[in-house]
Tab-separated table of N, CA and C in Angstrom:
chain	number	residue	atom	x	y	z
A	296	UNK	N	8.360	15.026	24.331
A	296	UNK	CA	7.746	14.000	23.946
A	296	UNK	C	7.994	12.819	24.699
A	297	UNK	N	6.960	11.858	25.077
A	297	UNK	CA	7.110	10.751	25.698
A	297	UNK	C	7.211	9.332	25.076
A	298	UNK	N	8.331	8.934	24.941
A	298	UNK	CA	8.544	7.769	23.797
A	298	UNK	C	7.738	6.462	24.469
A	299	UNK	N	8.141	6.735	25.741
A	299	UNK	CA	7.853	4.934	26.398
A	299	UNK	C	6.680	5.179	27.582
A	300	UNK	N	5.604	4.766	27.545
A	300	UNK	CA	4.679	4.691	28.772
A	300	UNK	C	4.157	3.199	28.970
A	301	UNK	N	3.311	3.096	29.835
A	301	UNK	CA	2.485	1.721	29.827
A	301	UNK	C	1.981	1.194	28.653
A	302	UNK	N	1.495	1.736	27.659
A	302	UNK	CA	1.091	1.511	26.489
A	302	UNK	C	2.008	1.263	25.163
A	303	UNK	N	3.404	1.656	25.600
A	303	UNK	CA	4.009	1.549	24.235
A	303	UNK	C	5.505	0.871	24.802
A	304	UNK	N	6.424	0.736	23.707
A	304	UNK	CA	7.510	0.382	24.027
A	304	UNK	C	8.794	0.776	22.757
A	305	UNK	N	9.902	0.938	23.144
A	305	UNK	CA	11.022	1.409	22.073
A	305	UNK	C	11.128	0.114	21.267
A	306	UNK	N	11.134	0.571	20.041
A	306	UNK	CA	11.432	-0.934	19.022
A	306	UNK	C	12.339	-0.122	17.986
A	307	UNK	N	13.357	-0.973	17.347
A	307	UNK	CA	14.274	-0.896	16.418
A	307	UNK	C	13.721	-1.565	15.070
A	308	UNK	N	13.496	-0.720	14.025
A	308	UNK	CA	13.049	-1.361	12.829
A	308	UNK	C	14.088	-1.181	11.982
A	309	UNK	N	14.057	-2.337	11.043
A	309	UNK	CA	15.105	-2.376	10.142
A	309	UNK	C	14.363	-2.466	8.827
A	310	UNK	N	15.085	-1.983	7.578
A	310	UNK	CA	14.464	-2.210	6.303
A	310	UNK	C	15.606	-1.934	5.184
A	311	UNK	N	14.964	-2.212	4.022
A	311	UNK	CA	16.461	-1.885	3.263
A	311	UNK	C	15.620	-2.252	1.722
A	312	UNK	N	16.224	-1.329	0.769
A	312	UNK	CA	15.713	-1.348	-0.475
A	312	UNK	C	16.864	-1.285	-1.488
A	313	UNK	N	16.830	-1.069	-2.785
A	313	UNK	CA	17.483	-1.099	-3.902
A	313	UNK	C	17.329	0.054	-5.024
A	314	UNK	N	18.363	0.491	-5.688
A	314	UNK	CA	17.758	1.866	-6.316
A	314	UNK	C	18.271	1.018	-7.928
A	315	UNK	N	17.672	1.521	-9.029
A	315	UNK	CA	18.157	1.121	-10.388
A	315	UNK	C	19.545	1.951	-10.780
A	316	UNK	N	19.777	3.131	-10.367
A	316	UNK	CA	20.998	3.670	-10.708
A	316	UNK	C	21.223	4.916	-9.553
A	317	UNK	N	22.745	5.178	-9.571
A	317	UNK	CA	23.111	6.145	-8.506
A	317	UNK	C	22.592	7.704	-9.304
A	318	UNK	N	21.543	8.108	-9.145
A	318	UNK	CA	20.886	9.266	-9.452
A	318	UNK	C	20.079	9.873	-8.350
A	319	UNK	N	19.888	11.382	-8.355
A	319	UNK	CA	19.222	11.853	-7.328
A	319	UNK	C	17.581	11.151	-7.313
A	320	UNK	N	17.233	11.153	-8.598
A	320	UNK	CA	15.839	10.798	-8.832
A	320	UNK	C	15.842	9.240	-8.510
A	321	UNK	N	16.751	8.206	-8.898
A	321	UNK	CA	16.591	6.922	-8.443
A	321	UNK	C	16.613	6.637	-6.839
A	322	UNK	N	17.622	7.492	-6.230
A	322	UNK	CA	17.915	7.088	-4.635
A	322	UNK	C	16.333	7.864	-4.287
A	323	UNK	N	15.748	9.054	-4.611
A	323	UNK	CA	14.654	9.560	-4.162
A	323	UNK	C	13.228	8.566	-3.989
A	324	UNK	N	13.210	8.065	-5.361
A	324	UNK	CA	12.154	6.900	-5.308
A	324	UNK	C	12.305	6.148	-4.327
A	325	UNK	N	13.308	5.474	-4.555
A	325	UNK	CA	13.472	4.325	-3.528
A	325	UNK	C	13.433	4.513	-2.137
A	326	UNK	N	14.058	5.790	-1.676
A	326	UNK	CA	13.702	6.207	-0.230
A	326	UNK	C	12.346	6.256	0.186
A	327	UNK	N	11.665	7.182	-0.864
A	327	UNK	CA	10.303	7.429	-0.331
A	327	UNK	C	9.450	6.084	-0.385
A	328	UNK	N	9.784	5.192	-1.340
A	328	UNK	CA	9.055	4.030	-1.355
A	328	UNK	C	9.311	3.190	0.052
A	329	UNK	N	10.645	2.971	0.358
A	329	UNK	CA	11.084	2.422	1.671
A	329	UNK	C	10.322	3.293	2.974
A	330	UNK	N	10.250	4.404	3.182
A	330	UNK	CA	9.518	5.027	4.134
A	330	UNK	C	8.223	4.808	4.109
A	331	UNK	N	7.735	5.337	2.798
A	331	UNK	CA	6.311	4.852	2.865
A	331	UNK	C	5.717	3.562	3.563
A	332	UNK	N	6.606	2.509	2.970
A	332	UNK	CA	6.192	0.921	3.576
A	332	UNK	C	6.587	0.797	5.162
A	333	UNK	N	7.783	1.561	5.622
A	333	UNK	CA	7.894	1.568	7.073
A	333	UNK	C	6.778	2.237	7.910
A	334	UNK	N	6.509	3.166	7.440
A	334	UNK	CA	5.437	3.909	7.923
A	334	UNK	C	4.132	3.120	7.944
A	335	UNK	N	3.565	2.762	6.708
A	335	UNK	CA	2.415	2.281	6.807
A	335	UNK	C	2.022	0.693	7.288
A	336	UNK	N	3.124	-0.015	7.145
A	336	UNK	CA	3.234	-1.314	7.918
A	336	UNK	C	3.029	-1.391	9.154
A	337	UNK	N	3.750	-0.161	9.705
A	337	UNK	CA	3.875	-0.131	11.235
A	337	UNK	C	2.798	1.123	11.911
A	338	UNK	N	1.933	1.220	11.048
A	338	UNK	CA	0.921	2.394	11.446
A	338	UNK	C	1.367	3.832	12.048
A	339	UNK	N	2.574	4.129	11.658
A	339	UNK	CA	3.365	5.095	12.403
A	339	UNK	C	3.094	6.587	12.032
A	340	UNK	N	3.088	7.386	13.016
A	340	UNK	CA	2.858	8.623	12.814
A	340	UNK	C	4.426	9.493	12.946
A	341	UNK	N	4.613	10.723	12.681
A	341	UNK	CA	6.263	11.381	12.859
A	341	UNK	C	6.531	11.351	14.397
A	342	UNK	N	5.341	11.598	15.081
A	342	UNK	CA	5.634	11.789	16.549
A	342	UNK	C	6.129	10.447	17.124
A	343	UNK	N	6.089	9.380	16.648
A	343	UNK	CA	6.264	8.069	17.152
A	343	UNK	C	7.902	7.643	16.561
A	344	UNK	N	8.350	8.533	15.802
A	344	UNK	CA	9.742	8.055	15.098
A	344	UNK	C	10.715	8.699	15.925
A	345	UNK	N	11.525	8.315	16.618
A	345	UNK	CA	12.648	8.903	17.215
A	345	UNK	C	13.723	9.414	16.493
A	346	UNK	N	14.240	8.153	15.644
A	346	UNK	CA	15.578	8.507	14.846
A	346	UNK	C	15.370	7.585	13.672
A	347	UNK	N	15.993	7.935	12.705
A	347	UNK	CA	16.512	7.100	11.389
A	347	UNK	C	17.815	7.161	11.137
A	348	UNK	N	18.723	6.104	10.970
A	348	UNK	CA	20.004	6.050	10.387
A	348	UNK	C	19.782	5.033	8.966
A	349	UNK	N	20.396	6.041	7.908
A	349	UNK	CA	20.421	5.137	6.586
A	349	UNK	C	21.677	5.034	6.418
A	350	UNK	N	21.999	3.953	5.697
A	350	UNK	CA	23.322	3.432	5.089
A	350	UNK	C	23.041	3.196	3.946
A	351	UNK	N	24.177	3.720	2.915
A	351	UNK	CA	24.210	3.381	1.366
A	351	UNK	C	25.515	2.669	1.157
A	352	UNK	N	25.301	1.892	-0.023
A	352	UNK	CA	26.392	0.936	-0.480
A	352	UNK	C	27.437	2.021	-1.098
A	353	UNK	N	28.633	1.811	-1.595
A	353	UNK	CA	29.694	2.730	-1.669
A	353	UNK	C	29.284	3.279	-3.251
A	354	UNK	N	28.590	2.759	-4.009
A	354	UNK	CA	27.974	2.860	-5.248
A	354	UNK	C	27.107	3.999	-5.490
A	355	UNK	N	26.442	4.270	-4.276
A	355	UNK	CA	25.287	5.339	-4.039
A	355	UNK	C	25.863	6.627	-3.392
A	356	UNK	N	26.097	7.899	-4.289
A	356	UNK	CA	26.750	9.000	-3.462
A	356	UNK	C	25.990	10.340	-4.174
A	357	UNK	N	24.926	10.183	-4.856
A	357	UNK	CA	24.359	11.161	-5.793
A	357	UNK	C	23.780	11.946	-4.728
A	358	UNK	N	22.887	11.394	-3.498
A	358	UNK	CA	22.424	12.387	-2.667
A	358	UNK	C	22.286	11.836	-1.214
A	359	UNK	N	21.845	12.488	-0.401
A	359	UNK	CA	21.825	12.143	0.827
A	359	UNK	C	20.340	11.291	1.146
A	360	UNK	N	20.047	10.096	1.729
A	360	UNK	CA	19.038	9.516	1.956
A	360	UNK	C	17.978	10.357	2.971
A	361	UNK	N	18.622	10.980	3.964
A	361	UNK	CA	18.328	11.935	4.863
A	361	UNK	C	17.782	13.041	4.581
A	362	UNK	N	18.166	13.507	3.671
A	362	UNK	CA	17.753	14.945	2.969
A	362	UNK	C	16.164	14.469	2.437
A	363	UNK	N	16.156	13.563	1.546
A	363	UNK	CA	14.852	13.184	1.263
A	363	UNK	C	13.887	12.893	2.418
A	364	UNK	N	14.126	12.124	3.467
A	364	UNK	CA	13.331	12.189	4.524
A	364	UNK	C	12.927	13.375	5.267
A	365	UNK	N	13.891	14.173	5.349
A	365	UNK	CA	13.689	15.495	6.000
A	365	UNK	C	12.384	16.233	5.495
A	366	UNK	N	12.614	15.890	4.175
A	366	UNK	CA	11.271	16.699	3.394
A	366	UNK	C	9.799	16.184	3.655
A	367	UNK	N	9.809	15.000	4.262
A	367	UNK	CA	8.322	14.520	4.762
A	367	UNK	C	7.616	15.345	5.643
A	368	UNK	N	6.280	15.372	5.310
A	368	UNK	CA	5.703	16.256	6.369
A	368	UNK	C	5.774	15.612	7.706
A	369	UNK	N	6.011	16.511	8.663
A	369	UNK	CA	6.280	16.134	10.129
A	369	UNK	C	7.502	15.431	10.537
A	370	UNK	N	8.607	15.305	9.498
A	370	UNK	CA	9.843	14.794	9.866
A	370	UNK	C	10.873	15.729	9.942
A	371	UNK	N	10.734	17.000	10.324
A	371	UNK	CA	11.929	18.067	10.675
A	371	UNK	C	12.343	17.723	11.787
A	372	UNK	N	11.895	17.321	12.968
A	372	UNK	CA	12.369	17.079	13.893
A	372	UNK	C	12.720	15.775	14.252
A	373	UNK	N	12.770	14.991	13.613
A	373	UNK	CA	13.286	13.486	13.917
A	373	UNK	C	14.961	13.558	13.409
A	374	UNK	N	15.505	12.755	14.189
A	374	UNK	CA	16.858	12.743	14.121
A	374	UNK	C	17.249	11.818	13.134
A	375	UNK	N	17.966	12.539	11.936
A	375	UNK	CA	18.002	11.595	10.653
A	375	UNK	C	19.694	11.627	10.470
A	376	UNK	N	20.287	10.520	10.551
A	376	UNK	CA	21.619	10.333	9.861
A	376	UNK	C	22.022	9.407	8.475
A	377	UNK	N	22.838	9.727	7.912
A	377	UNK	CA	23.589	8.922	6.571
A	377	UNK	C	24.840	8.624	7.161
A	378	UNK	N	25.100	7.340	6.538
A	378	UNK	CA	26.325	6.859	6.669
A	378	UNK	C	26.754	5.797	5.183
A	379	UNK	N	28.107	5.383	5.173
A	379	UNK	CA	28.145	4.440	4.005
A	379	UNK	C	28.268	3.153	4.871
A	380	UNK	N	27.767	2.288	4.171
A	380	UNK	CA	27.491	0.601	4.617
A	380	UNK	C	29.053	0.133	4.361
A	381	UNK	N	29.452	-0.497	5.416
A	381	UNK	CA	30.963	-1.346	4.873
A	381	UNK	C	30.833	-2.138	4.052
A	382	UNK	N	32.015	-1.938	3.258
A	382	UNK	CA	32.269	-2.560	1.888
A	382	UNK	C	32.505	-4.099	2.116
A	383	UNK	N	31.609	-5.055	1.653
A	383	UNK	CA	31.983	-6.622	1.614
A	383	UNK	C	31.820	-6.763	0.471
A	384	UNK	N	32.753	-7.712	-0.344
A	384	UNK	CA	32.957	-8.250	-1.644
A	384	UNK	C	31.524	-8.956	-1.847
A	385	UNK	N	31.133	-8.867	-3.012
A	385	UNK	CA	29.849	-9.573	-3.543
A	385	UNK	C	28.818	-9.024	-2.706
A	386	UNK	N	28.656	-7.866	-1.862
A	386	UNK	CA	27.383	-7.663	-1.276
A	386	UNK	C	26.571	-6.966	-2.268
A	387	UNK	N	25.264	-6.791	-1.903
A	387	UNK	CA	23.937	-6.483	-2.865
A	387	UNK	C	24.652	-4.989	-3.211
A	388	UNK	N	24.422	-4.467	-4.486
A	388	UNK	CA	24.908	-3.196	-5.111
A	388	UNK	C	23.753	-2.173	-4.839
A	389	UNK	N	23.886	-1.230	-5.126
A	389	UNK	CA	22.965	0.071	-5.017
A	389	UNK	C	21.915	-0.150	-3.972
A	390	UNK	N	22.330	-0.259	-2.598
A	390	UNK	CA	21.065	-0.663	-1.545
A	390	UNK	C	21.320	0.584	-0.330
A	391	UNK	N	20.073	0.591	0.012
A	391	UNK	CA	19.862	1.503	0.972
A	391	UNK	C	19.267	0.914	2.084
A	392	UNK	N	19.983	0.887	3.322
A	392	UNK	CA	19.444	0.235	4.514
A	392	UNK	C	18.689	1.499	5.592
A	393	UNK	N	18.024	0.832	6.402
A	393	UNK	CA	17.657	1.786	7.494
A	393	UNK	C	17.377	1.122	8.891
A	394	UNK	N	17.940	2.060	9.799
A	394	UNK	CA	17.353	1.560	11.168
A	394	UNK	C	16.582	2.609	11.650
A	395	UNK	N	15.437	2.256	12.206
A	395	UNK	CA	14.492	3.248	12.680
A	395	UNK	C	14.284	3.023	14.316
A	396	UNK	N	14.407	3.985	15.091
A	396	UNK	CA	13.938	3.784	16.388
A	396	UNK	C	12.387	4.401	16.708
A	397	UNK	N	11.556	3.676	17.024
A	397	UNK	CA	10.248	4.151	16.922
A	397	UNK	C	9.546	3.748	18.260
A	398	UNK	N	8.473	4.377	18.908
A	398	UNK	CA	7.662	3.811	19.724
A	398	UNK	C	6.373	3.299	19.359
A	399	UNK	N	6.226	2.183	19.637
A	399	UNK	CA	5.181	1.266	19.045
A	399	UNK	C	4.133	0.791	20.314
A	400	UNK	N	2.867	0.505	19.997
A	400	UNK	CA	1.973	0.256	21.121
A	400	UNK	C	2.435	-1.317	21.554
A	401	UNK	N	2.411	-1.484	22.781
A	401	UNK	CA	2.900	-3.017	23.238
A	401	UNK	C	2.434	-4.162	22.341
A	402	UNK	N	1.211	-4.067	22.037
A	402	UNK	CA	0.507	-5.408	21.372
A	402	UNK	C	1.082	-5.353	19.825
A	403	UNK	N	1.512	-4.291	19.348
A	403	UNK	CA	2.017	-4.231	17.978
A	403	UNK	C	3.266	-5.060	17.407
A	404	UNK	N	3.039	-5.834	16.650
A	404	UNK	CA	4.052	-6.746	16.187
A	404	UNK	C	4.877	-5.960	15.154
A	405	UNK	N	6.393	-5.405	15.170
A	405	UNK	CA	6.956	-4.884	14.330
A	405	UNK	C	7.075	-5.247	12.742
A	406	UNK	N	7.174	-4.314	12.072
A	406	UNK	CA	6.997	-5.114	10.495
A	406	UNK	C	8.396	-4.104	9.847
A	407	UNK	N	9.188	-5.267	9.539
A	407	UNK	CA	10.623	-4.586	8.546
A	407	UNK	C	10.531	-4.832	7.185
A	408	UNK	N	10.396	-3.556	6.480
A	408	UNK	CA	10.166	-3.763	5.091
A	408	UNK	C	11.360	-3.999	4.326
A	409	UNK	N	11.552	-4.988	3.254
A	409	UNK	CA	12.684	-5.147	2.792
A	409	UNK	C	12.234	-5.245	1.250
A	410	UNK	N	12.578	-4.294	0.408
A	410	UNK	CA	11.802	-4.099	-0.819
A	410	UNK	C	12.886	-4.470	-2.069
A	411	UNK	N	12.627	-4.257	-3.235
A	411	UNK	CA	13.285	-4.644	-4.268
A	411	UNK	C	14.295	-5.734	-4.159
A	412	UNK	N	15.428	-5.788	-4.858
A	412	UNK	CA	16.595	-6.829	-4.531
A	412	UNK	C	17.065	-7.019	-2.980
A	413	UNK	N	16.668	-6.180	-2.276
A	413	UNK	CA	16.901	-6.170	-0.799
A	413	UNK	C	16.183	-7.098	-0.333
A	414	UNK	N	15.030	-7.872	-0.777
A	414	UNK	CA	14.349	-8.686	-0.427
A	414	UNK	C	15.286	-10.026	0.080
A	415	UNK	N	16.101	-10.240	-0.780
A	415	UNK	CA	16.954	-11.314	-0.660
A	415	UNK	C	17.926	-11.134	0.562
A	416	UNK	N	18.008	-9.994	1.178
A	416	UNK	CA	19.030	-10.003	2.354
A	416	UNK	C	18.346	-10.531	3.616
A	417	UNK	N	17.154	-10.567	3.680
A	417	UNK	CA	16.334	-11.148	4.957
A	417	UNK	C	15.004	-11.816	4.705
A	418	UNK	N	14.982	-13.015	3.932
A	418	UNK	CA	14.057	-13.567	3.315
A	418	UNK	C	12.991	-14.201	4.480
A	419	UNK	N	13.584	-14.157	5.493
A	419	UNK	CA	12.928	-14.418	7.001
A	419	UNK	C	11.972	-13.133	7.403
A	420	UNK	N	12.159	-12.321	6.727
A	420	UNK	CA	11.005	-10.860	7.184
A	420	UNK	C	10.322	-10.611	5.944
């Protein structure tokens, strides 16, 4: 896989969302929505995605976001990682963040999806 050429560049995309509760169903819905937005806003196909790191706040432990992403068509070869977000008092609760390294066409402007209550994390985006 050639991630960079004269027509593309390596880009780090960020994003975040929130869950209603700490359940497999709620986390699954939130992760799937976040990934759909990441892919659609950036016109991505799986071959353009190099890796995705998910972090979750300490109040989410029902399942791994990466295990949800791994089930998407074409995502089995993408490097996926989960970790716990650093605890900061009064931080947004039930939050899932991601950092995705992707290959984008040089003229494309990256779009970083912030959904649910996570919209407040980055109003500039």
